[in-house]
Amino acid sequence: MADSPITDLRGALELLEKHPGQLLTTNVAVDPMAELSGVYRYVGAGGTVMRPTKTGPAMMFTNIQGYADARVVIGMLACRKRVAMLLGTTPENLGKHMCRALETPVAPVMVAKEDAPCQEVVHLATDPGFDLRRLIPAPTNTPEDAGPYITMGLCYGADPETGEEDVTIHRLCVQGADEISMYFVPGRHLDAFRMKAEKAGKPQPISINIGLDPAVYIASCFEAPSTPLGFNELSIAGSLRGKAVEMVRCVSVGAKAVANAEIVIEGELLPNVRVAEDQFSKTGKAMPEFPGYSGPAKPELPVIKVKAVTHRVRPIMQTCIGPSEEHVNLAGIPTEASIITMVNRALPGLLQNVYAHPCGGGKYVAVLQVKKSAPPDEGRQRQAALLAFSAFSELKHV
């Protein structure tokens, strides 16, 4: 993969600033409670509960009510052209670009704490007055949401028995001064780690990394069978950048964090502790989901007990709304790469490209381009479609 100067969110923002129309910064005061997402809906792109109808700039909010010096960026990956720009390729080549990275992984490396920008400022949960809700300007996207959500939190954990690592993005709702609920889609690798720890009666150490290099976010959204249990998706990001992702030991728990993250929340998933997702709002709703509806709040979710928050000086909170083109690209581009990889193994030379169409939220609809070189090739497109269906249970139309 070609070398790239981008290793963190700030480098990505600097690149967007060089391209007119890709980043809009505003100092107008905005309330993180339903207002920030509403402004982005109309100025940036998309909608809080309606399918996006246009493509607009990423937005940086520098005046967040109730949070001195806080900044929130949204929509970094909400445009396929912008994603391609940030990854050094073209929009139509994104799936193939990710394929090559998947095939040539570069494992992450450890760095010393003094070389980790994410630990420039440290807040321990034992500090007087510690309150996650005052440190992190997590937006509440709609008045019906269960609470403030961390929507771009890359969760890191390790298998308590084997030490194998995994990173994934999960639905995280702030539930108090030092508690966060965590929703696991069935089959997620990090949940398998949590269940092993819970069976042993032990907490599962975890870090939540916010504000990252776009390559890290995209890479983390690969799923099985492309990335089986024990495969560290950060190695895909390392391949995309031609440089290993740098990690650092957490200050309060036995986990690792992305060294260049803007914000890191350190904590432990508590064994046999559950909380209602909407325990405070009582709306019965969680937050808008990628297909375009508000998902129901879960009655019982695992709880993260926060032990520390570390961050860079004047950190940038990264977020997204649902549904949006950001969801489409995060889910869809790795899906494209996975289908290409799988079909090429079984039917080499047939598949030319794949497009995870936005109408399916990046998960439900895939358009396959095939090349039929001879009459016997007729029908092989059906074989390709069946391979795609067999690999992705959420896929509905090919």
mmCIF file of C-alpha atoms in Angstrom:
data_model
loop_
_atom_site.group_PDB
_atom_site.id
_atom_site.type_symbol
_atom_site.label_atom_id
_atom_site.label_comp_id
_atom_site.label_asym_id
_atom_site.label_seq_id
_atom_site.Cartn_x
_atom_site.Cartn_y
_atom_site.Cartn_z
ATOM 1 C CA MET A 1 0.000 0.000 0.000
ATOM 2 C CA ALA A 2 1.135 3.545 -0.685
ATOM 3 C CA ASP A 3 2.482 5.550 2.179
ATOM 4 C CA SER A 4 0.120 8.161 3.570
ATOM 5 C CA PRO A 5 0.733 11.103 5.898
ATOM 6 C CA ILE A 6 -2.569 10.443 7.687
ATOM 7 C CA THR A 7 -2.181 8.621 11.003
ATOM 8 C CA ASP A 8 -4.919 10.270 13.052
ATOM 9 C CA LEU A 9 -8.118 12.315 12.876
ATOM 10 C CA ARG A 10 -6.256 15.628 12.827
ATOM 11 C CA GLY A 11 -4.262 14.608 9.773
ATOM 12 C CA ALA A 12 -7.505 13.633 8.044
ATOM 13 C CA LEU A 13 -9.048 17.003 8.881
ATOM 14 C CA GLU A 14 -6.007 18.818 7.517
ATOM 15 C CA LEU A 15 -6.447 16.966 4.227
ATOM 16 C CA LEU A 16 -10.136 17.876 4.006
ATOM 17 C CA GLU A 17 -9.354 21.538 4.645
ATOM 18 C CA LYS A 18 -7.342 21.561 1.412
ATOM 19 C CA HIS A 19 -10.405 20.516 -0.604
ATOM 20 C CA PRO A 20 -13.230 23.094 -0.843
ATOM 21 C CA GLY A 21 -16.615 21.863 0.265
ATOM 22 C CA GLN A 22 -15.364 18.877 2.250
ATOM 23 C CA LEU A 23 -15.252 20.405 5.746
ATOM 24 C CA LEU A 24 -17.367 23.126 7.318
ATOM 25 C CA THR A 25 -16.368 24.577 10.698
ATOM 26 C CA THR A 26 -18.821 26.595 12.781
ATOM 27 C CA ASN A 27 -18.394 28.506 16.032
ATOM 28 C CA VAL A 28 -22.130 29.038 16.490
ATOM 29 C CA ALA A 29 -23.245 27.644 19.851
ATOM 30 C CA VAL A 30 -25.026 24.311 19.557
ATOM 31 C CA ASP A 31 -26.750 22.089 22.117
ATOM 32 C CA PRO A 32 -25.612 18.436 22.036
ATOM 33 C CA MET A 33 -29.174 17.465 22.996
ATOM 34 C CA ALA A 34 -30.856 16.865 19.587
ATOM 35 C CA GLU A 35 -29.709 20.209 18.108
ATOM 36 C CA LEU A 36 -26.232 19.269 16.886
ATOM 37 C CA SER A 37 -27.558 16.307 14.919
ATOM 38 C CA GLY A 38 -30.373 18.447 13.517
ATOM 39 C CA VAL A 39 -27.978 21.090 12.237
ATOM 40 C CA TYR A 40 -25.866 18.427 10.569
ATOM 41 C CA ARG A 41 -28.966 16.856 9.049
ATOM 42 C CA TYR A 42 -29.717 20.002 7.075
ATOM 43 C CA VAL A 43 -26.256 21.470 6.520
ATOM 44 C CA GLY A 44 -24.109 18.365 6.207
ATOM 45 C CA ALA A 45 -26.196 15.542 4.800
ATOM 46 C CA GLY A 46 -28.770 12.946 5.663
ATOM 47 C CA GLY A 47 -31.381 12.894 8.357
ATOM 48 C CA THR A 48 -31.915 11.702 11.870
ATOM 49 C CA VAL A 49 -34.713 9.305 10.956
ATOM 50 C CA MET A 50 -35.020 9.769 7.187
ATOM 51 C CA ARG A 51 -32.790 8.335 4.507
ATOM 52 C CA PRO A 52 -30.180 10.886 3.345
ATOM 53 C CA THR A 53 -31.026 12.778 0.181
ATOM 54 C CA LYS A 54 -27.821 14.655 -0.514
ATOM 55 C CA THR A 55 -24.099 14.666 0.092
ATOM 56 C CA GLY A 56 -22.597 17.524 2.041
ATOM 57 C CA PRO A 57 -19.489 18.433 4.025
ATOM 58 C CA ALA A 58 -18.219 16.992 7.234
ATOM 59 C CA MET A 59 -18.925 19.468 10.034
ATOM 60 C CA MET A 60 -16.789 20.631 12.936
ATOM 61 C CA PHE A 61 -18.651 22.243 15.852
ATOM 62 C CA THR A 62 -16.328 24.290 18.062
ATOM 63 C CA ASN A 63 -18.875 25.796 20.478
ATOM 64 C CA ILE A 64 -20.695 23.040 22.368
ATOM 65 C CA GLN A 65 -23.026 24.303 25.077
ATOM 66 C CA GLY A 66 -21.910 23.104 28.503
ATOM 67 C CA TYR A 67 -18.447 22.025 27.362
ATOM 68 C CA ALA A 68 -15.659 24.583 27.394
ATOM 69 C CA ASP A 69 -13.109 24.100 24.598
ATOM 70 C CA ALA A 70 -14.869 20.956 23.350
ATOM 71 C CA ARG A 71 -15.069 20.179 19.647
ATOM 72 C CA VAL A 72 -17.312 17.701 17.859
ATOM 73 C CA VAL A 73 -16.822 16.484 14.285
ATOM 74 C CA ILE A 74 -19.489 14.594 12.360
ATOM 75 C CA GLY A 75 -19.773 13.201 8.841
ATOM 76 C CA MET A 76 -16.109 12.398 8.204
ATOM 77 C CA LEU A 77 -17.059 9.233 6.312
ATOM 78 C CA ALA A 78 -20.496 10.314 5.068
ATOM 79 C CA CYS A 79 -19.453 10.687 1.424
ATOM 80 C CA ARG A 80 -17.934 7.924 -0.711
ATOM 81 C CA LYS A 81 -15.804 10.431 -2.593
ATOM 82 C CA ARG A 82 -14.492 11.753 0.728
ATOM 83 C CA VAL A 83 -13.707 8.257 1.997
ATOM 84 C CA ALA A 84 -11.760 7.535 -1.191
ATOM 85 C CA MET A 85 -9.842 10.786 -0.789
ATOM 86 C CA LEU A 86 -8.966 9.910 2.812
ATOM 87 C CA LEU A 87 -7.813 6.413 1.831
ATOM 88 C CA GLY A 88 -5.868 7.458 -1.257
ATOM 89 C CA THR A 89 -7.968 5.758 -3.926
ATOM 90 C CA THR A 90 -11.050 6.347 -6.116
ATOM 91 C CA PRO A 91 -14.710 5.838 -5.129
ATOM 92 C CA GLU A 92 -15.261 2.936 -7.521
ATOM 93 C CA ASN A 93 -12.069 1.210 -6.346
ATOM 94 C CA LEU A 94 -12.740 1.248 -2.604
ATOM 95 C CA GLY A 95 -13.791 -2.396 -2.321
ATOM 96 C CA LYS A 96 -10.741 -3.647 -4.226
ATOM 97 C CA HIS A 97 -8.512 -1.283 -2.241
ATOM 98 C CA MET A 98 -9.771 -2.838 0.989
ATOM 99 C CA CYS A 99 -9.289 -6.337 -0.483
ATOM 100 C CA ARG A 100 -5.598 -5.729 -0.975
ATOM 101 C CA ALA A 101 -5.257 -4.424 2.569
ATOM 102 C CA LEU A 102 -7.049 -7.488 3.917
ATOM 103 C CA GLU A 103 -4.598 -9.733 2.056
ATOM 104 C CA THR A 104 -1.464 -7.897 3.283
ATOM 105 C CA PRO A 105 -2.040 -7.108 6.982
ATOM 106 C CA VAL A 106 0.423 -5.049 9.023
ATOM 107 C CA ALA A 107 0.180 -5.866 12.731
ATOM 108 C CA PRO A 108 -0.150 -2.997 15.238
ATOM 109 C CA VAL A 109 2.818 -2.059 17.434
ATOM 110 C CA MET A 110 3.189 -0.804 20.995
ATOM 111 C CA VAL A 111 4.598 2.609 21.907
ATOM 112 C CA ALA A 112 5.590 4.179 25.207
ATOM 113 C CA LYS A 113 3.116 6.331 27.119
ATOM 114 C CA GLU A 114 5.169 9.458 26.452
ATOM 115 C CA ASP A 115 4.705 8.824 22.720
ATOM 116 C CA ALA A 116 0.921 8.439 22.974
ATOM 117 C CA PRO A 117 -0.998 11.693 22.330
ATOM 118 C CA CYS A 118 -4.173 10.082 23.703
ATOM 119 C CA GLN A 119 -2.689 10.246 27.210
ATOM 120 C CA GLU A 120 -1.690 13.908 27.235
ATOM 121 C CA VAL A 121 -4.468 14.532 29.791
ATOM 122 C CA VAL A 122 -5.604 11.891 32.298
ATOM 123 C CA HIS A 123 -8.786 11.851 34.414
ATOM 124 C CA LEU A 124 -9.105 8.944 36.858
ATOM 125 C CA ALA A 125 -12.508 7.820 38.092
ATOM 126 C CA THR A 126 -11.125 8.145 41.623
ATOM 127 C CA ASP A 127 -10.509 11.877 41.109
ATOM 128 C CA PRO A 128 -12.896 14.143 43.061
ATOM 129 C CA GLY A 129 -15.886 15.167 40.949
ATOM 130 C CA PHE A 130 -15.145 12.745 38.107
ATOM 131 C CA ASP A 131 -18.109 12.688 35.726
ATOM 132 C CA LEU A 132 -17.994 11.167 32.272
ATOM 133 C CA ARG A 133 -20.992 13.290 31.244
ATOM 134 C CA ARG A 134 -18.993 16.476 31.790
ATOM 135 C CA LEU A 135 -15.845 15.234 30.105
ATOM 136 C CA ILE A 136 -17.344 13.777 26.909
ATOM 137 C CA PRO A 137 -19.755 15.890 24.789
ATOM 138 C CA ALA A 138 -21.634 12.823 23.552
ATOM 139 C CA PRO A 139 -24.663 14.008 21.552
ATOM 140 C CA THR A 140 -28.240 12.850 21.989
ATOM 141 C CA ASN A 141 -29.441 12.650 18.396
ATOM 142 C CA THR A 142 -33.218 12.823 18.923
ATOM 143 C CA PRO A 143 -35.463 13.729 21.882
ATOM 144 C CA GLU A 144 -36.577 10.073 21.995
ATOM 145 C CA ASP A 145 -33.092 8.631 22.337
ATOM 146 C CA ALA A 146 -32.315 6.627 25.460
ATOM 147 C CA GLY A 147 -29.553 9.109 26.276
ATOM 148 C CA PRO A 148 -26.252 10.489 25.006
ATOM 149 C CA TYR A 149 -24.622 7.983 22.664
ATOM 150 C CA ILE A 150 -21.012 7.354 21.755
ATOM 151 C CA THR A 151 -21.545 6.305 18.142
ATOM 152 C CA MET A 152 -17.939 6.300 16.906
ATOM 153 C CA GLY A 153 -16.324 4.496 19.806
ATOM 154 C CA LEU A 154 -13.898 1.808 18.654
ATOM 155 C CA CYS A 155 -13.947 -0.842 21.374
ATOM 156 C CA TYR A 156 -10.792 -2.848 22.039
ATOM 157 C CA GLY A 157 -10.685 -6.054 24.058
ATOM 158 C CA ALA A 158 -8.678 -9.261 24.360
ATOM 159 C CA ASP A 159 -9.678 -12.883 24.895
ATOM 160 C CA PRO A 160 -9.109 -13.550 28.624
ATOM 161 C CA GLU A 161 -7.869 -17.066 27.818
ATOM 162 C CA THR A 162 -5.828 -16.726 24.622
ATOM 163 C CA GLY A 163 -4.958 -13.020 24.516
ATOM 164 C CA GLU A 164 -6.336 -12.708 20.968
ATOM 165 C CA GLU A 165 -7.467 -9.154 20.277
ATOM 166 C CA ASP A 166 -10.478 -7.613 18.567
ATOM 167 C CA VAL A 167 -11.755 -4.143 17.717
ATOM 168 C CA THR A 168 -15.348 -3.283 16.819
ATOM 169 C CA ILE A 169 -17.795 -0.390 16.974
ATOM 170 C CA HIS A 170 -20.757 -0.870 19.315
ATOM 171 C CA ARG A 171 -23.811 1.051 20.508
ATOM 172 C CA LEU A 172 -22.723 2.801 23.698
ATOM 173 C CA CYS A 173 -25.124 4.820 25.861
ATOM 174 C CA VAL A 174 -23.826 6.983 28.712
ATOM 175 C CA GLN A 175 -25.723 5.853 31.820
ATOM 176 C CA GLY A 176 -24.143 7.934 34.564
ATOM 177 C CA ALA A 177 -20.994 9.543 35.890
ATOM 178 C CA ASP A 178 -18.978 6.354 35.435
ATOM 179 C CA GLU A 179 -21.220 3.871 33.621
ATOM 180 C CA ILE A 180 -21.934 3.059 29.965
ATOM 181 C CA SER A 181 -24.293 0.421 28.577
ATOM 182 C CA MET A 182 -23.028 -1.659 25.665
ATOM 183 C CA TYR A 183 -25.174 -3.430 23.065
ATOM 184 C CA PHE A 184 -23.728 -6.458 21.306
ATOM 185 C CA VAL A 185 -25.144 -7.741 18.042
ATOM 186 C CA PRO A 186 -25.185 -11.538 18.482
ATOM 187 C CA GLY A 187 -21.987 -13.156 17.280
ATOM 188 C CA ARG A 188 -19.648 -10.237 17.892
ATOM 189 C CA HIS A 189 -16.153 -11.334 18.854
ATOM 190 C CA LEU A 190 -15.800 -8.914 21.745
ATOM 191 C CA ASP A 191 -18.978 -10.349 23.257
ATOM 192 C CA ALA A 192 -17.409 -13.807 23.097
ATOM 193 C CA PHE A 193 -14.500 -12.442 25.145
ATOM 194 C CA ARG A 194 -16.913 -10.827 27.614
ATOM 195 C CA MET A 195 -18.862 -14.059 28.097
ATOM 196 C CA LYS A 196 -15.656 -15.982 28.818
ATOM 197 C CA ALA A 197 -14.692 -13.437 31.467
ATOM 198 C CA GLU A 198 -18.203 -13.427 32.921
ATOM 199 C CA LYS A 199 -18.242 -17.222 33.150
ATOM 200 C CA ALA A 200 -15.065 -16.967 35.217
ATOM 201 C CA GLY A 201 -16.639 -14.251 37.382
ATOM 202 C CA LYS A 202 -14.157 -11.638 36.195
ATOM 203 C CA PRO A 203 -14.540 -8.219 34.561
ATOM 204 C CA GLN A 204 -13.511 -7.777 30.920
ATOM 205 C CA PRO A 205 -11.040 -4.880 30.456
ATOM 206 C CA ILE A 206 -11.933 -2.636 27.547
ATOM 207 C CA SER A 207 -10.950 0.645 25.932
ATOM 208 C CA ILE A 208 -13.254 2.879 23.889
ATOM 209 C CA ASN A 209 -11.269 4.879 21.345
ATOM 210 C CA ILE A 210 -12.859 8.003 19.849
ATOM 211 C CA GLY A 211 -11.576 10.294 17.105
ATOM 212 C CA LEU A 212 -9.403 8.140 14.843
ATOM 213 C CA ASP A 213 -7.753 7.848 11.465
ATOM 214 C CA PRO A 214 -10.584 6.989 9.010
ATOM 215 C CA ALA A 215 -8.630 3.895 7.926
ATOM 216 C CA VAL A 216 -8.976 2.485 11.439
ATOM 217 C CA TYR A 217 -12.743 2.966 11.500
ATOM 218 C CA ILE A 218 -13.291 1.406 8.073
ATOM 219 C CA ALA A 219 -11.000 -1.543 8.836
ATOM 220 C CA SER A 220 -12.748 -2.239 12.133
ATOM 221 C CA CYS A 221 -16.048 -2.876 10.334
ATOM 222 C CA PHE A 222 -14.900 -6.075 8.636
ATOM 223 C CA GLU A 223 -16.789 -9.123 9.878
ATOM 224 C CA ALA A 224 -16.504 -12.905 9.692
ATOM 225 C CA PRO A 225 -15.809 -14.836 7.547
ATOM 226 C CA SER A 226 -13.289 -12.284 6.221
ATOM 227 C CA THR A 227 -11.956 -11.610 9.711
ATOM 228 C CA PRO A 228 -12.465 -14.691 11.925
ATOM 229 C CA LEU A 229 -12.295 -14.713 15.697
ATOM 230 C CA GLY A 230 -8.803 -13.663 16.756
ATOM 231 C CA PHE A 231 -8.078 -11.560 13.659
ATOM 232 C CA ASN A 232 -7.073 -8.029 14.662
ATOM 233 C CA GLU A 233 -8.714 -5.642 12.185
ATOM 234 C CA LEU A 234 -6.187 -2.943 13.061
ATOM 235 C CA SER A 235 -3.748 -4.850 10.856
ATOM 236 C CA ILE A 236 -5.939 -3.934 7.859
ATOM 237 C CA ALA A 237 -5.630 -0.263 8.754
ATOM 238 C CA GLY A 238 -1.871 -0.723 9.026
ATOM 239 C CA SER A 239 -1.802 -2.098 5.494
ATOM 240 C CA LEU A 240 -3.935 0.766 4.177
ATOM 241 C CA ARG A 241 -1.457 3.283 5.577
ATOM 242 C CA GLY A 242 1.717 1.302 4.974
ATOM 243 C CA LYS A 243 2.454 1.870 8.651
ATOM 244 C CA ALA A 244 1.485 -0.093 11.743
ATOM 245 C CA VAL A 245 -1.237 1.340 13.967
ATOM 246 C CA GLU A 246 0.373 2.437 17.230
ATOM 247 C CA MET A 247 -1.068 1.180 20.520
ATOM 248 C CA VAL A 248 -0.388 2.063 24.148
ATOM 249 C CA ARG A 249 -1.134 0.435 27.491
ATOM 250 C CA CYS A 250 -4.139 1.886 29.288
ATOM 251 C CA VAL A 251 -3.425 3.741 32.527
ATOM 252 C CA SER A 252 -6.123 2.095 34.670
ATOM 253 C CA VAL A 253 -7.084 -1.295 33.162
ATOM 254 C CA GLY A 254 -5.346 -4.207 31.498
ATOM 255 C CA ALA A 255 -6.178 -3.215 27.944
ATOM 256 C CA LYS A 256 -4.614 -1.345 25.036
ATOM 257 C CA ALA A 257 -5.673 1.909 23.396
ATOM 258 C CA VAL A 258 -5.044 3.521 20.017
ATOM 259 C CA ALA A 259 -2.159 5.886 20.762
ATOM 260 C CA ASN A 260 -3.307 8.605 18.334
ATOM 261 C CA ALA A 261 -6.948 8.623 19.474
ATOM 262 C CA GLU A 262 -8.474 11.938 20.475
ATOM 263 C CA ILE A 263 -10.266 10.419 23.487
ATOM 264 C CA VAL A 264 -9.987 7.062 25.247
ATOM 265 C CA ILE A 265 -12.449 5.761 27.813
ATOM 266 C CA GLU A 266 -10.968 2.979 29.926
ATOM 267 C CA GLY A 267 -13.188 0.584 31.819
ATOM 268 C CA GLU A 268 -14.337 -2.917 32.621
ATOM 269 C CA LEU A 269 -17.398 -4.853 31.478
ATOM 270 C CA LEU A 270 -18.821 -6.029 34.786
ATOM 271 C CA PRO A 271 -19.802 -9.689 35.152
ATOM 272 C CA ASN A 272 -23.494 -10.415 35.762
ATOM 273 C CA VAL A 273 -24.490 -6.741 35.850
ATOM 274 C CA ARG A 274 -27.186 -5.462 33.498
ATOM 275 C CA VAL A 275 -29.003 -2.168 33.007
ATOM 276 C CA ALA A 276 -32.034 -1.015 31.008
ATOM 277 C CA GLU A 277 -30.816 1.030 28.051
ATOM 278 C CA ASP A 278 -33.531 3.683 28.562
ATOM 279 C CA GLN A 279 -33.484 3.648 32.363
ATOM 280 C CA PHE A 280 -33.568 7.454 32.469
ATOM 281 C CA SER A 281 -35.517 8.454 29.353
ATOM 282 C CA LYS A 282 -38.190 5.725 29.638
ATOM 283 C CA THR A 283 -39.009 6.284 25.951
ATOM 284 C CA GLY A 284 -38.689 2.660 24.934
ATOM 285 C CA LYS A 285 -36.360 3.824 22.150
ATOM 286 C CA ALA A 286 -32.612 3.449 21.802
ATOM 287 C CA MET A 287 -31.479 5.566 18.843
ATOM 288 C CA PRO A 288 -32.082 5.736 15.067
ATOM 289 C CA GLU A 289 -30.765 2.635 13.303
ATOM 290 C CA PHE A 290 -29.112 2.405 9.888
ATOM 291 C CA PRO A 291 -32.250 1.126 8.048
ATOM 292 C CA GLY A 292 -34.136 4.328 8.965
ATOM 293 C CA TYR A 293 -36.133 3.609 12.104
ATOM 294 C CA SER A 294 -35.609 4.161 15.832
ATOM 295 C CA GLY A 295 -34.517 0.919 17.416
ATOM 296 C CA PRO A 296 -36.125 -0.316 20.629
ATOM 297 C CA ALA A 297 -34.225 0.134 23.866
ATOM 298 C CA LYS A 298 -32.910 -3.122 25.264
ATOM 299 C CA PRO A 299 -34.235 -4.068 28.729
ATOM 300 C CA GLU A 300 -30.923 -5.579 29.852
ATOM 301 C CA LEU A 301 -27.473 -4.642 28.604
ATOM 302 C CA PRO A 302 -23.957 -5.266 29.927
ATOM 303 C CA VAL A 303 -22.415 -2.387 31.844
ATOM 304 C CA ILE A 304 -18.989 -0.794 31.475
ATOM 305 C CA LYS A 305 -17.661 0.651 34.726
ATOM 306 C CA VAL A 306 -15.433 3.531 33.657
ATOM 307 C CA LYS A 307 -12.045 3.688 35.357
ATOM 308 C CA ALA A 308 -10.436 6.603 33.501
ATOM 309 C CA VAL A 309 -10.759 9.018 30.604
ATOM 310 C CA THR A 310 -7.621 10.107 28.773
ATOM 311 C CA HIS A 311 -7.413 12.511 25.871
ATOM 312 C CA ARG A 312 -5.325 14.846 23.787
ATOM 313 C CA VAL A 313 -5.112 18.532 24.635
ATOM 314 C CA ARG A 314 -8.342 20.125 23.368
ATOM 315 C CA PRO A 315 -9.735 16.842 22.061
ATOM 316 C CA ILE A 316 -12.157 16.326 19.192
ATOM 317 C CA MET A 317 -15.221 14.178 19.838
ATOM 318 C CA GLN A 318 -16.144 12.228 16.697
ATOM 319 C CA THR A 319 -19.742 11.149 16.161
ATOM 320 C CA CYS A 320 -22.278 10.132 13.524
ATOM 321 C CA ILE A 321 -26.049 10.082 13.194
ATOM 322 C CA GLY A 322 -28.280 7.243 12.150
ATOM 323 C CA PRO A 323 -29.212 6.589 9.512
ATOM 324 C CA SER A 324 -26.656 8.324 7.347
ATOM 325 C CA GLU A 325 -24.224 7.764 4.517
ATOM 326 C CA GLU A 326 -21.607 7.335 7.238
ATOM 327 C CA HIS A 327 -23.303 4.092 8.267
ATOM 328 C CA VAL A 328 -23.550 3.066 4.609
ATOM 329 C CA ASN A 329 -19.827 3.496 4.022
ATOM 330 C CA LEU A 330 -18.673 1.997 7.307
ATOM 331 C CA ALA A 331 -20.739 -1.128 6.733
ATOM 332 C CA GLY A 332 -20.797 -1.238 2.950
ATOM 333 C CA ILE A 333 -17.183 -0.800 1.896
ATOM 334 C CA PRO A 334 -15.883 -3.734 3.987
ATOM 335 C CA THR A 335 -18.862 -5.766 2.725
ATOM 336 C CA GLU A 336 -17.829 -5.025 -0.860
ATOM 337 C CA ALA A 337 -14.282 -6.157 -0.125
ATOM 338 C CA SER A 338 -15.451 -9.320 1.600
ATOM 339 C CA ILE A 339 -17.733 -10.330 -1.283
ATOM 340 C CA ILE A 340 -14.961 -9.681 -3.814
ATOM 341 C CA THR A 341 -12.528 -11.805 -1.807
ATOM 342 C CA MET A 342 -14.949 -14.687 -1.345
ATOM 343 C CA VAL A 343 -16.225 -14.829 -4.932
ATOM 344 C CA ASN A 344 -12.744 -14.511 -6.449
ATOM 345 C CA ARG A 345 -11.578 -17.541 -4.493
ATOM 346 C CA ALA A 346 -14.367 -19.702 -5.889
ATOM 347 C CA LEU A 347 -14.921 -18.100 -9.300
ATOM 348 C CA PRO A 348 -11.680 -16.368 -10.327
ATOM 349 C CA GLY A 349 -11.998 -13.805 -13.095
ATOM 350 C CA LEU A 350 -15.798 -13.558 -12.999
ATOM 351 C CA LEU A 351 -16.456 -10.732 -10.553
ATOM 352 C CA GLN A 352 -15.341 -7.268 -11.670
ATOM 353 C CA ASN A 353 -16.668 -5.142 -8.834
ATOM 354 C CA VAL A 354 -19.245 -4.864 -6.035
ATOM 355 C CA TYR A 355 -21.300 -1.914 -4.817
ATOM 356 C CA ALA A 356 -23.136 -2.011 -1.482
ATOM 357 C CA HIS A 357 -26.025 0.259 -2.444
ATOM 358 C CA PRO A 358 -27.096 2.990 0.007
ATOM 359 C CA CYS A 359 -30.735 1.896 -0.282
ATOM 360 C CA GLY A 360 -29.744 -1.143 1.768
ATOM 361 C CA GLY A 361 -27.784 0.768 4.355
ATOM 362 C CA GLY A 362 -24.571 -0.882 3.224
ATOM 363 C CA LYS A 363 -25.755 -4.294 4.445
ATOM 364 C CA TYR A 364 -28.978 -5.327 2.709
ATOM 365 C CA VAL A 365 -28.307 -4.749 -1.011
ATOM 366 C CA ALA A 366 -25.225 -5.565 -3.105
ATOM 367 C CA VAL A 367 -24.805 -4.925 -6.826
ATOM 368 C CA LEU A 368 -22.384 -7.371 -8.480
ATOM 369 C CA GLN A 369 -20.656 -6.609 -11.783
ATOM 370 C CA VAL A 370 -19.610 -9.793 -13.592
ATOM 371 C CA LYS A 371 -17.782 -10.529 -16.836
ATOM 372 C CA LYS A 372 -19.124 -13.401 -18.926
ATOM 373 C CA SER A 373 -16.433 -14.382 -21.425
ATOM 374 C CA ALA A 374 -18.161 -17.391 -22.977
ATOM 375 C CA PRO A 375 -21.663 -18.909 -23.200
ATOM 376 C CA PRO A 376 -20.928 -21.421 -20.391
ATOM 377 C CA ASP A 377 -20.428 -18.431 -18.068
ATOM 378 C CA GLU A 378 -24.181 -17.766 -18.130
ATOM 379 C CA GLY A 379 -25.521 -18.734 -14.730
ATOM 380 C CA ARG A 380 -22.262 -18.221 -12.874
ATOM 381 C CA GLN A 381 -23.560 -14.850 -11.683
ATOM 382 C CA ARG A 382 -26.118 -16.825 -9.679
ATOM 383 C CA GLN A 383 -23.311 -18.788 -8.086
ATOM 384 C CA ALA A 384 -21.616 -15.514 -7.149
ATOM 385 C CA ALA A 385 -24.842 -14.225 -5.606
ATOM 386 C CA LEU A 386 -25.297 -17.422 -3.598
ATOM 387 C CA LEU A 387 -21.761 -17.106 -2.258
ATOM 388 C CA ALA A 388 -22.534 -13.569 -1.108
ATOM 389 C CA PHE A 389 -25.768 -14.676 0.574
ATOM 390 C CA SER A 390 -24.029 -17.561 2.325
ATOM 391 C CA ALA A 391 -21.454 -15.263 3.883
ATOM 392 C CA PHE A 392 -23.650 -12.376 5.027
ATOM 393 C CA SER A 393 -26.882 -13.252 6.808
ATOM 394 C CA GLU A 394 -28.141 -9.650 6.662
ATOM 395 C CA LEU A 395 -27.833 -9.450 2.865
ATOM 396 C CA LYS A 396 -31.302 -9.503 1.272
ATOM 397 C CA HIS A 397 -30.894 -8.552 -2.397
ATOM 398 C CA VAL A 398 -28.075 -9.196 -4.896
#
